XYZ file of C-alpha atoms in Angstrom:
281
model
C 36.017 -5.433 19.954
C 35.121 -3.045 17.118
C 34.949 -3.986 13.477
C 37.757 -2.534 11.368
C 35.848 -3.370 8.169
C 32.684 -1.738 9.569
C 30.722 -4.950 9.127
C 28.455 -5.724 12.087
C 29.011 -9.067 13.787
C 26.648 -11.265 15.754
C 28.997 -11.086 18.749
C 28.544 -7.312 19.040
C 24.769 -7.644 18.977
C 24.754 -10.612 21.340
C 26.577 -8.396 23.828
C 24.112 -5.536 23.328
C 21.010 -7.688 23.809
C 22.470 -9.278 26.935
C 22.714 -5.819 28.515
C 18.975 -5.211 28.016
C 17.723 -8.717 28.712
C 15.540 -7.584 31.631
C 14.286 -4.393 29.986
C 10.475 -4.409 30.138
C 10.203 -2.482 26.844
C 10.474 -5.899 25.182
C 6.737 -6.082 25.860
C 5.978 -2.843 24.033
C 5.361 -2.010 20.425
C 8.421 0.225 20.179
C 7.847 1.819 16.776
C 4.193 2.791 16.823
C 4.605 5.616 14.348
C 6.305 3.290 11.862
C 3.716 0.536 12.092
C 0.821 2.994 11.844
C 2.166 3.972 8.415
C 2.020 0.338 7.294
C -1.426 -0.237 8.799
C -2.800 2.816 6.979
C -1.860 1.229 3.654
C -2.222 -2.502 4.291
C -4.685 -4.630 6.213
C -2.136 -6.891 7.875
C -4.588 -9.621 8.894
C -3.650 -12.837 7.131
C -0.661 -11.230 5.422
C 2.807 -12.781 5.475
C 5.171 -10.201 6.981
C 8.929 -10.334 7.575
C 10.878 -8.248 10.082
C 14.610 -8.105 9.324
C 17.060 -7.505 12.170
C 14.159 -7.952 14.534
C 15.978 -7.536 17.846
C 13.529 -8.832 20.435
C 10.600 -8.883 18.039
C 8.386 -6.467 19.965
C 6.912 -4.830 16.873
C 6.360 -8.196 15.204
C 4.499 -9.390 18.295
C 2.084 -6.497 17.828
C 1.485 -7.381 14.168
C 0.932 -11.016 15.105
C -1.818 -9.900 17.483
C -3.477 -8.168 14.529
C -3.612 -11.488 12.692
C -0.504 -11.260 10.511
C 1.665 -14.313 9.836
C 4.989 -12.917 10.992
C 8.502 -14.197 10.415
C 11.453 -12.585 12.192
C 15.097 -12.968 11.232
C 18.198 -11.900 13.141
C 21.784 -13.125 13.193
C 22.137 -12.666 16.949
C 21.570 -15.835 18.966
C 20.811 -13.741 22.051
C 18.194 -11.722 20.175
C 16.503 -14.855 18.875
C 16.448 -16.295 22.373
C 14.774 -13.156 23.720
C 12.291 -13.184 20.836
C 11.253 -16.649 21.961
C 10.701 -15.378 25.496
C 8.667 -12.384 24.288
C 6.580 -14.671 22.078
C 5.862 -17.006 24.976
C 5.055 -14.253 27.476
C 2.702 -12.413 25.115
C 1.141 -15.553 23.693
C 1.866 -14.640 20.086
C 3.035 -16.782 17.195
C 6.299 -15.786 15.513
C 8.411 -17.805 13.100
C 11.880 -17.088 14.496
C 14.801 -17.593 12.123
C 18.456 -17.069 12.953
C 20.154 -16.139 9.710
C 22.070 -13.747 7.466
C 19.978 -10.840 6.186
C 22.117 -10.613 3.043
C 21.264 -14.200 2.045
C 17.960 -15.083 3.689
C 16.720 -18.698 3.694
C 13.384 -17.832 2.108
C 12.079 -18.543 -1.413
C 11.515 -15.732 -3.884
C 8.275 -13.787 -3.497
C 7.430 -15.187 -0.055
C 6.127 -12.112 1.793
C 3.467 -9.433 1.425
C 5.524 -6.929 3.415
C 9.049 -6.545 4.795
C 9.996 -4.035 7.480
C 12.898 -3.072 9.707
C 13.909 -0.303 12.094
C 17.431 0.524 13.276
C 18.893 -1.954 10.793
C 19.884 -0.479 7.451
C 22.242 2.126 8.899
C 24.668 -0.546 10.083
C 25.807 -1.526 6.577
C 28.233 0.237 4.265
C 26.345 -1.126 1.261
C 22.678 -1.120 2.269
C 21.716 -1.752 -1.330
C 22.709 -5.399 -0.875
C 20.151 -5.749 1.898
C 17.422 -4.026 -0.091
C 18.089 -6.270 -3.094
C 17.618 -9.352 -0.931
C 14.462 -7.919 0.617
C 13.066 -7.176 -2.830
C 13.757 -10.785 -3.818
C 11.601 -12.225 -1.033
C 8.745 -9.749 -1.555
C 5.756 -10.672 -3.660
C 5.007 -8.485 -6.702
C 3.546 -5.258 -5.382
C 4.703 -6.103 -1.868
C 5.436 -3.398 0.679
C 8.784 -2.315 2.134
C 8.906 -0.222 5.319
C 12.294 1.196 6.366
C 13.052 3.266 9.493
C 16.526 4.790 10.095
C 18.290 7.589 12.039
C 17.794 10.998 10.453
C 21.015 12.770 9.461
C 20.649 16.302 10.796
C 20.495 15.798 14.567
C 22.675 16.085 17.657
C 22.507 12.292 17.778
C 24.588 12.177 14.580
C 27.236 14.415 16.130
C 27.320 12.364 19.323
C 27.591 9.151 17.314
C 30.438 10.385 15.120
C 32.395 11.574 18.143
C 31.929 8.189 19.804
C 33.025 6.359 16.676
C 36.140 8.529 16.457
C 37.030 7.342 19.966
C 36.125 3.700 19.210
C 33.331 3.926 21.779
C 30.251 3.340 19.607
C 28.420 0.153 20.600
C 28.219 -1.264 17.083
C 31.591 0.013 15.929
C 30.131 1.877 12.958
C 26.813 3.363 11.896
C 25.636 5.809 9.277
C 22.528 7.985 8.915
C 20.293 9.291 6.133
C 18.592 12.485 5.131
C 15.000 11.952 3.976
C 16.001 12.382 0.336
C 19.007 10.050 0.653
C 16.763 7.330 2.033
C 14.163 7.829 -0.683
C 16.786 7.649 -3.437
C 18.329 4.530 -1.923
C 14.979 2.765 -1.826
C 14.051 3.919 -5.343
C 17.399 2.708 -6.674
C 16.652 -0.659 -5.088
C 13.631 -1.185 -7.318
C 10.838 0.281 -5.220
C 8.331 3.091 -5.620
C 8.197 5.348 -2.548
C 4.603 5.859 -1.448
C 5.265 8.171 1.486
C 7.903 9.348 3.915
C 7.422 10.049 7.607
C 9.394 11.020 10.699
C 9.220 10.796 14.479
C 11.140 11.779 17.602
C 12.737 15.052 18.612
C 15.255 14.400 21.381
C 18.149 14.033 18.944
C 17.479 17.515 17.602
C 16.415 19.165 20.861
C 18.231 17.517 23.815
C 16.248 19.611 26.322
C 13.348 17.235 25.645
C 15.315 14.435 27.339
C 14.748 16.092 30.701
C 12.216 14.163 32.728
C 10.413 17.287 33.933
C 9.878 18.512 30.375
C 8.661 15.096 29.236
C 6.274 14.740 32.171
C 4.792 18.172 31.497
C 4.311 17.421 27.827
C 2.814 13.999 28.504
C 0.371 15.541 30.983
C -0.762 18.059 28.369
C -0.969 15.352 25.696
C -3.085 13.008 27.778
C -5.565 15.768 28.551
C -5.880 16.307 24.821
C -6.434 12.633 24.114
C -3.082 11.941 22.445
C -2.255 11.350 18.776
C -3.589 8.657 16.519
C -1.519 5.789 15.216
C 0.427 5.288 18.437
C 1.774 2.102 19.910
C 0.898 0.512 23.186
C 1.843 -2.170 25.658
C 0.609 -5.669 24.992
C -0.355 -7.756 27.971
C -0.210 -11.539 28.034
C -3.732 -11.679 26.674
C -2.818 -9.565 23.692
C -4.876 -6.499 24.542
C -3.456 -3.024 24.334
C -3.012 -1.297 27.677
C -3.739 2.384 28.227
C -0.712 2.574 30.509
C 1.589 3.158 27.559
C 0.173 5.157 24.691
C 3.036 5.717 22.256
C 6.770 6.181 21.685
C 6.880 9.104 24.077
C 5.875 6.904 27.025
C 8.195 3.950 26.503
C 11.020 5.710 24.670
C 12.838 9.026 25.227
C 11.971 10.035 21.659
C 8.769 12.085 21.748
C 6.451 11.480 18.795
C 6.625 13.937 15.913
C 2.858 13.968 15.596
C 2.385 14.605 19.294
C 4.919 17.428 19.380
C 4.043 19.295 16.219
C 0.503 18.500 15.134
C 0.119 19.595 11.518
C 3.863 20.191 11.196
C 4.383 16.459 11.519
C 2.851 16.072 8.059
C 5.095 18.678 6.427
C 8.202 17.869 4.455
C 10.397 20.336 6.364
C 9.747 18.504 9.638
C 11.544 15.423 8.305
C 14.835 17.316 8.557
C 14.623 17.946 12.304
C 13.305 14.642 13.647
C 15.358 11.795 15.120
C 14.152 9.103 12.748
C 12.860 9.019 9.203
C 11.241 6.251 7.261
C 9.696 5.387 3.938
C 6.895 3.114 2.879
C 7.531 1.767 -0.614
C 6.149 -0.784 -3.026
C 8.032 -3.349 -5.114
C 7.993 -2.527 -8.819
């Protein structure tokens, strides 16, 4: 059932995670572009990091392998169960907490960094979530937020589905780069940088397998972009079989597709996803 008050429920997300229980991407760092932004600013080894709305915890598993002390929180019982399986299969250490992201069971100033992807857009008042995340961050701690970018075909598709009560979560919003920056700044953070990745929401032709295979062939010959994610095997090493978002996800990396354009402000208005790295002030 869909939520008339637009508030996400654990039942909706339990149902979603059950449908992807056997999806092997649980063993991949899904958001390589996002985590590369954090790694460029912060040496994560030994740092206490929190992922909010962690899903199956794939990205957190990667950070754990780098030596971070990672806590993951999600209100979905199914998601937490799958996080436990991912943790066991990859041999990583995650502190898995089932709880409410608007009232987290952590003391003030507990973490060096907080991050989330595909989370903030599901709340009508995301400021409540950011306030709680600021509370648990240490002074000068980092916040990394990744959300759907507003000006894409994905937004149109989503709105049409919501109008027909066919959207999986019932309701979801989206942000322009400036809207996201202002939201984070209003929440008591200083934005250090913004970034973007993915093009299939803006250019659906890139979803075609033939186009993706051709591009990936060209990219591999050129060595591929820096800061990409990879597959973690049970021993924790990164496999060359999967080199970044473009391999394990239909969204082709902004950096891979555009080179220098990926660093330009204008590119943030045509990508699928945008994010900000900010610091608590």
